[in-house]
Backbone as a chain_set.jsonl record, in Angstrom:
{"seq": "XXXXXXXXXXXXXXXXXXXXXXXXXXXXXXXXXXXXXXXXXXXXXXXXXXXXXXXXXXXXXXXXXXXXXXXXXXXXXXXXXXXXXXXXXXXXXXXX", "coords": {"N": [[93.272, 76.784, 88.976], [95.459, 77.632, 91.865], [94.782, 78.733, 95.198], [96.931, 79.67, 96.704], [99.476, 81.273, 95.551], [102.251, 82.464, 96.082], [104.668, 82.826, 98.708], [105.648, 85.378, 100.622], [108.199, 86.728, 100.903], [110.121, 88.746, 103.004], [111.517, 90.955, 104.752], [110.739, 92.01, 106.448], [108.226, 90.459, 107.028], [109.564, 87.919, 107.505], [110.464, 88.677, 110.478], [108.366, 89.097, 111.281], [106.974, 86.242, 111.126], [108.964, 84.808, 112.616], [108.433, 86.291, 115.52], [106.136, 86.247, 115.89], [104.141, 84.504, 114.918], [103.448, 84.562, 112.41], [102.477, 85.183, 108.792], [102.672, 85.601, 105.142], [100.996, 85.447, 102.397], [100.906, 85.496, 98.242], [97.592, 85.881, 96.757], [95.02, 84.658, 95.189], [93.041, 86.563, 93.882], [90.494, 86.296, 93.847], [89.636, 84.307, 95.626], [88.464, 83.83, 99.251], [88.416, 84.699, 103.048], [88.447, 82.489, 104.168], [88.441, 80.238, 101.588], [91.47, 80.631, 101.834], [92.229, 80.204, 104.305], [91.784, 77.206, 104.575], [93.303, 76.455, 102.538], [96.09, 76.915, 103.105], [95.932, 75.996, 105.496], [95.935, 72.789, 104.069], [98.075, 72.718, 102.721], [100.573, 73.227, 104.031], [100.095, 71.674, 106.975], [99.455, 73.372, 109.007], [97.65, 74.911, 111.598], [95.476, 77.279, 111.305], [94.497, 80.365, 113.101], [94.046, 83.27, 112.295], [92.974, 85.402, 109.818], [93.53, 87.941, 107.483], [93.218, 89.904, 104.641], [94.272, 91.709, 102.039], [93.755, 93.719, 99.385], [96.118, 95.073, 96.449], [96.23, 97.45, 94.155], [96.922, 98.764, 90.674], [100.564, 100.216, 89.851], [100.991, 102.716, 88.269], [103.153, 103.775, 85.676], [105.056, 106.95, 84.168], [107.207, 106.803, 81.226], [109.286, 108.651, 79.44], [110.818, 108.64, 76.433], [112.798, 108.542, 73.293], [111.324, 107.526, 71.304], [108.723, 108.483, 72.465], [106.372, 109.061, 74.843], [105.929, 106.729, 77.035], [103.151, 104.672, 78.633], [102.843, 102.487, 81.283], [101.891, 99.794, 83.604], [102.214, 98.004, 86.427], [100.963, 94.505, 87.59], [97.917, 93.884, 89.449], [97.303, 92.261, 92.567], [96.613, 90.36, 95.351], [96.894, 90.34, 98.702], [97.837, 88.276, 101.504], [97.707, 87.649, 104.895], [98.568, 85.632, 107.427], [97.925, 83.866, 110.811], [99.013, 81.932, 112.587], [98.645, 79.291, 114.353], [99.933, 78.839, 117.951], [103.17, 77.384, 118.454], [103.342, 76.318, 116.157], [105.452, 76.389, 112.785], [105.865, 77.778, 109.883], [107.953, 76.611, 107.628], [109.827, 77.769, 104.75], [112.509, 77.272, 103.257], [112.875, 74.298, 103.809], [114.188, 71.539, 102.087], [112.479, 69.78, 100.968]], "CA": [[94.314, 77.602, 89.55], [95.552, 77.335, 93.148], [94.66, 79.545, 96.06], [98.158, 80.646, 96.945], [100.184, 81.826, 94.671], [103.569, 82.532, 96.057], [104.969, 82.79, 99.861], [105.72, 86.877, 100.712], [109.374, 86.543, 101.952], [110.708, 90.122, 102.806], [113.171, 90.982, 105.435], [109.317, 92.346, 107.799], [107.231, 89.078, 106.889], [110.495, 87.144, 108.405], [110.63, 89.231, 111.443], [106.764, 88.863, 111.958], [106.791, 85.054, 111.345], [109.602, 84.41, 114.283], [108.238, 86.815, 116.557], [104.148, 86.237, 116.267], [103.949, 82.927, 114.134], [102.623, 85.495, 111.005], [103.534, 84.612, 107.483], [102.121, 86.384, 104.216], [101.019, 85.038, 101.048], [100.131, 86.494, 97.337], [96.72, 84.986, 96.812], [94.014, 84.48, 94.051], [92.388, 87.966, 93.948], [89.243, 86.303, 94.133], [89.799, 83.942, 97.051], [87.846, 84.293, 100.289], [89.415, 84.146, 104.2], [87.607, 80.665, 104.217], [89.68, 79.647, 101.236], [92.419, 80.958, 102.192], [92.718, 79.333, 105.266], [91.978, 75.607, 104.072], [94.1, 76.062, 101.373], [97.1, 77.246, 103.832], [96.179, 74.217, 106.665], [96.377, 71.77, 103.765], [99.311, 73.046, 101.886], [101.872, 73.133, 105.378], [99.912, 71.266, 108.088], [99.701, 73.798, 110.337], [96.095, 75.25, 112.008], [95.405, 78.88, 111.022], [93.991, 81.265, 113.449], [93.205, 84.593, 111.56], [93.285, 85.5, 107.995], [93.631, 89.088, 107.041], [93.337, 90.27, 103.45], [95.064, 93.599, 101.293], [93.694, 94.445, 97.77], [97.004, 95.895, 95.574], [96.068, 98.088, 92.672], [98.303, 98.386, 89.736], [101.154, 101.299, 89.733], [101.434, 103.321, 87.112], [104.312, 104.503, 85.415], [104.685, 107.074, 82.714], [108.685, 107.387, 80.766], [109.919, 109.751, 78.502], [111.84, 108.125, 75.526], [112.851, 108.769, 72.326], [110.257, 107.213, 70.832], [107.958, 109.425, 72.787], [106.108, 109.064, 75.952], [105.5, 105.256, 77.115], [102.707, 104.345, 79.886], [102.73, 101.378, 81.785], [101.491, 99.498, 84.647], [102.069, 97.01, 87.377], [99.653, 93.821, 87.994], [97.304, 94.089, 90.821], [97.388, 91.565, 93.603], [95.934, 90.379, 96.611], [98.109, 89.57, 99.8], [96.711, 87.673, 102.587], [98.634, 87.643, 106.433], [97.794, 84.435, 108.346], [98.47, 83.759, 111.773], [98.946, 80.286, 112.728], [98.452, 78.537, 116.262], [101.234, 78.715, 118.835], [103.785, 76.28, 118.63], [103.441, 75.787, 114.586], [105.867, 76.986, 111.92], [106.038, 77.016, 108.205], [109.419, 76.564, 106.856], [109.99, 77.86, 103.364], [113.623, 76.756, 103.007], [113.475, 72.997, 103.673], [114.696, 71.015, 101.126], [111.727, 68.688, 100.772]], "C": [[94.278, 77.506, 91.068], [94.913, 78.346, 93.743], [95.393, 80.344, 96.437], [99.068, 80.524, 95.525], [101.534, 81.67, 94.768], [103.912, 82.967, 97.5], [106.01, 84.805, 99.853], [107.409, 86.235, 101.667], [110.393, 87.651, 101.352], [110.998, 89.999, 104.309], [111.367, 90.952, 107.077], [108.41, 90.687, 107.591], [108.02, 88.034, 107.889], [110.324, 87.642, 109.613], [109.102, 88.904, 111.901], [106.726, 87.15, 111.815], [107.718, 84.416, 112.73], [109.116, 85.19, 115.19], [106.448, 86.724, 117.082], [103.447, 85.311, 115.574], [103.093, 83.66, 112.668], [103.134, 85.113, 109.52], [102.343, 85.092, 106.173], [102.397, 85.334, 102.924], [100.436, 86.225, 100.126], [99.191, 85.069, 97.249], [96.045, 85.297, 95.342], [93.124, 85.645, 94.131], [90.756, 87.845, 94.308], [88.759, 84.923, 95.396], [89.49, 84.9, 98.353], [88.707, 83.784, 101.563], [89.188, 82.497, 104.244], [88.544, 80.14, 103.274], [90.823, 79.332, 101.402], [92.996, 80.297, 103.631], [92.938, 77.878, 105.54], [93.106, 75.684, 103.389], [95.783, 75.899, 102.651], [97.451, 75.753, 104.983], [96.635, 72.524, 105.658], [97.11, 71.476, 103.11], [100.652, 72.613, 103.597], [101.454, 72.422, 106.307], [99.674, 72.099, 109.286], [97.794, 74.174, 110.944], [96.189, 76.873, 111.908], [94.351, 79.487, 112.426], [93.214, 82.138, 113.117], [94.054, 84.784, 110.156], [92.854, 87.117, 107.624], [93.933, 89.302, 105.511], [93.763, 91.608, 102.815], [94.389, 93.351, 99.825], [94.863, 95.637, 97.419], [96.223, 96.271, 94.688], [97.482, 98.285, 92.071], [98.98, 99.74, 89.967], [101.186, 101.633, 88.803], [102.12, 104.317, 86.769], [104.35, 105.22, 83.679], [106.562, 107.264, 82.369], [108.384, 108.143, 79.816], [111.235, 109.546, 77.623], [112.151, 108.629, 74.551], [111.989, 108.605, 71.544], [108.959, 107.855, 71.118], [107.499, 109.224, 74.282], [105.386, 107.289, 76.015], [104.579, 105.265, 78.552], [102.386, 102.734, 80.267], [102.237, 101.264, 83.384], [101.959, 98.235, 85.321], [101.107, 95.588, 87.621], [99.29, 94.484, 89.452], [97.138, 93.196, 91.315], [96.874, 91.647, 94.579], [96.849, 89.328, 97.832], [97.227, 89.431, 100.833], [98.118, 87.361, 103.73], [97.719, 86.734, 107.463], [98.639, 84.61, 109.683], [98.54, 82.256, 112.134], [99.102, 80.13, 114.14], [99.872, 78.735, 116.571], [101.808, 77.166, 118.764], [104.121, 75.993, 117.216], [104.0, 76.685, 113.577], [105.699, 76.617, 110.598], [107.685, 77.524, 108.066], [109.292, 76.515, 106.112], [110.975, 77.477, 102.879], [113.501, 75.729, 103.322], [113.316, 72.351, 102.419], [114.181, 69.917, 101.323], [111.512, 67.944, 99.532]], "O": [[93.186, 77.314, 91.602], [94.335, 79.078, 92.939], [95.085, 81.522, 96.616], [99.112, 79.609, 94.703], [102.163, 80.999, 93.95], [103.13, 83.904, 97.667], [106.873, 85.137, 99.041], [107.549, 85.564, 102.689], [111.048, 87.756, 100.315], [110.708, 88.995, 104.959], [111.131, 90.261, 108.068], [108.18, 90.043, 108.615], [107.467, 87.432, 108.81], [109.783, 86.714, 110.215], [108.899, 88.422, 113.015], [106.239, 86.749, 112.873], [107.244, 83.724, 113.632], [109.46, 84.634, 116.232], [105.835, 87.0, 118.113], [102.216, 85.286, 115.602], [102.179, 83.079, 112.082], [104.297, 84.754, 109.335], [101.152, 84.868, 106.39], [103.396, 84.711, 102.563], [99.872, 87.264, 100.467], [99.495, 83.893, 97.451], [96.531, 86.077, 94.523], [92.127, 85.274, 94.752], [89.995, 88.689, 94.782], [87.627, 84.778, 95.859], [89.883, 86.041, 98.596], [89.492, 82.84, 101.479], [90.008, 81.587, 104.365], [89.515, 79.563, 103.763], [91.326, 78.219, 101.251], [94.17, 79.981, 103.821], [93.762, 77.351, 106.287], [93.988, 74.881, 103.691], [96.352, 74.829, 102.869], [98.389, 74.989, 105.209], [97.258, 71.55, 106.08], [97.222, 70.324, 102.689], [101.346, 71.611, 103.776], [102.444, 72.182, 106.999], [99.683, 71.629, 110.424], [96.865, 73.497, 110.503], [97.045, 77.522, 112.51], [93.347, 78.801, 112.62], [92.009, 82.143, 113.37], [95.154, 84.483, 109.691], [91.646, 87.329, 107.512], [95.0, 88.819, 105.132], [93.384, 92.621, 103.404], [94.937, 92.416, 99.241], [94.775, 96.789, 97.845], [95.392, 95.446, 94.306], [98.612, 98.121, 92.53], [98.181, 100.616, 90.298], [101.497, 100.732, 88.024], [102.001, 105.464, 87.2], [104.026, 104.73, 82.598], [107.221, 107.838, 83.236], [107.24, 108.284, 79.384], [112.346, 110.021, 77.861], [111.712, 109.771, 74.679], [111.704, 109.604, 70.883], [108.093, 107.863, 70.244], [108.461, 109.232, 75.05], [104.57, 106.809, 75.228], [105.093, 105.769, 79.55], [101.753, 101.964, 79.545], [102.174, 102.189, 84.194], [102.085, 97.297, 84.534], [100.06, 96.078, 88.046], [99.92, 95.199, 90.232], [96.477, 92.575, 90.483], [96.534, 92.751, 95.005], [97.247, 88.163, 97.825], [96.223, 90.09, 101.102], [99.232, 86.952, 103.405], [96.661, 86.968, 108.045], [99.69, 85.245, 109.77], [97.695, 81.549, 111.584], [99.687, 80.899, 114.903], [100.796, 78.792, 115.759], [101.193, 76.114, 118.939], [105.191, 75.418, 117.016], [103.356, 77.701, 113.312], [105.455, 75.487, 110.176], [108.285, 78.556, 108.368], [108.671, 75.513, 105.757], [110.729, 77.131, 101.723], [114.71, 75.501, 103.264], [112.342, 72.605, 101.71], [114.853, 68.978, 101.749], [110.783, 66.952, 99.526]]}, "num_chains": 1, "name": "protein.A"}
């Protein structure tokens, strides 16, 4: 299984990647900054800086159906916020 997962692209992740070269991934829950930062330099090319990590826990939701009371939950996730050297972007939209 990879390292990254899936590229965080929300309206604030955009706004922090043009304004401070920042860009958010979901990661492998058990991936370290060290991973996490190879994996990132040899996925896009670029040179990472700093690597910040979040532990999600799951939400949990209870309804109220006909059937009776249903509880559920959310996965739990781990999001990681890189910074990358001046001068170097990742582009998620090109059509490579």
């Amino acid at each position: 299984m990879s390292v990254l997962i899936k590229p965080i692209i929300t309206e604030k992740m955009t706004a922090d990647g043009e304004l401070f070269n920042r860009y958010g991934f979901v990661v492998d829950p058990k991936a370290n900054k060290l991973e996490i930062k190879d994996a990132v330099e040899a996925t896009y090319g670029v040179s990472v800086e700093k690597v910040r990590t979040m532990n999600y826990g799951p939400k949990r939701k209870t309804r109220f159906t006909k059937t009776g009371v249903q509880h559920g939950k959310t996965n739990a996730y781990k999001k990681a916020i890189v910074d990358v050297a001046e001068g170097d972007i990742i582009d998620f939209y090109s059509n490579l």
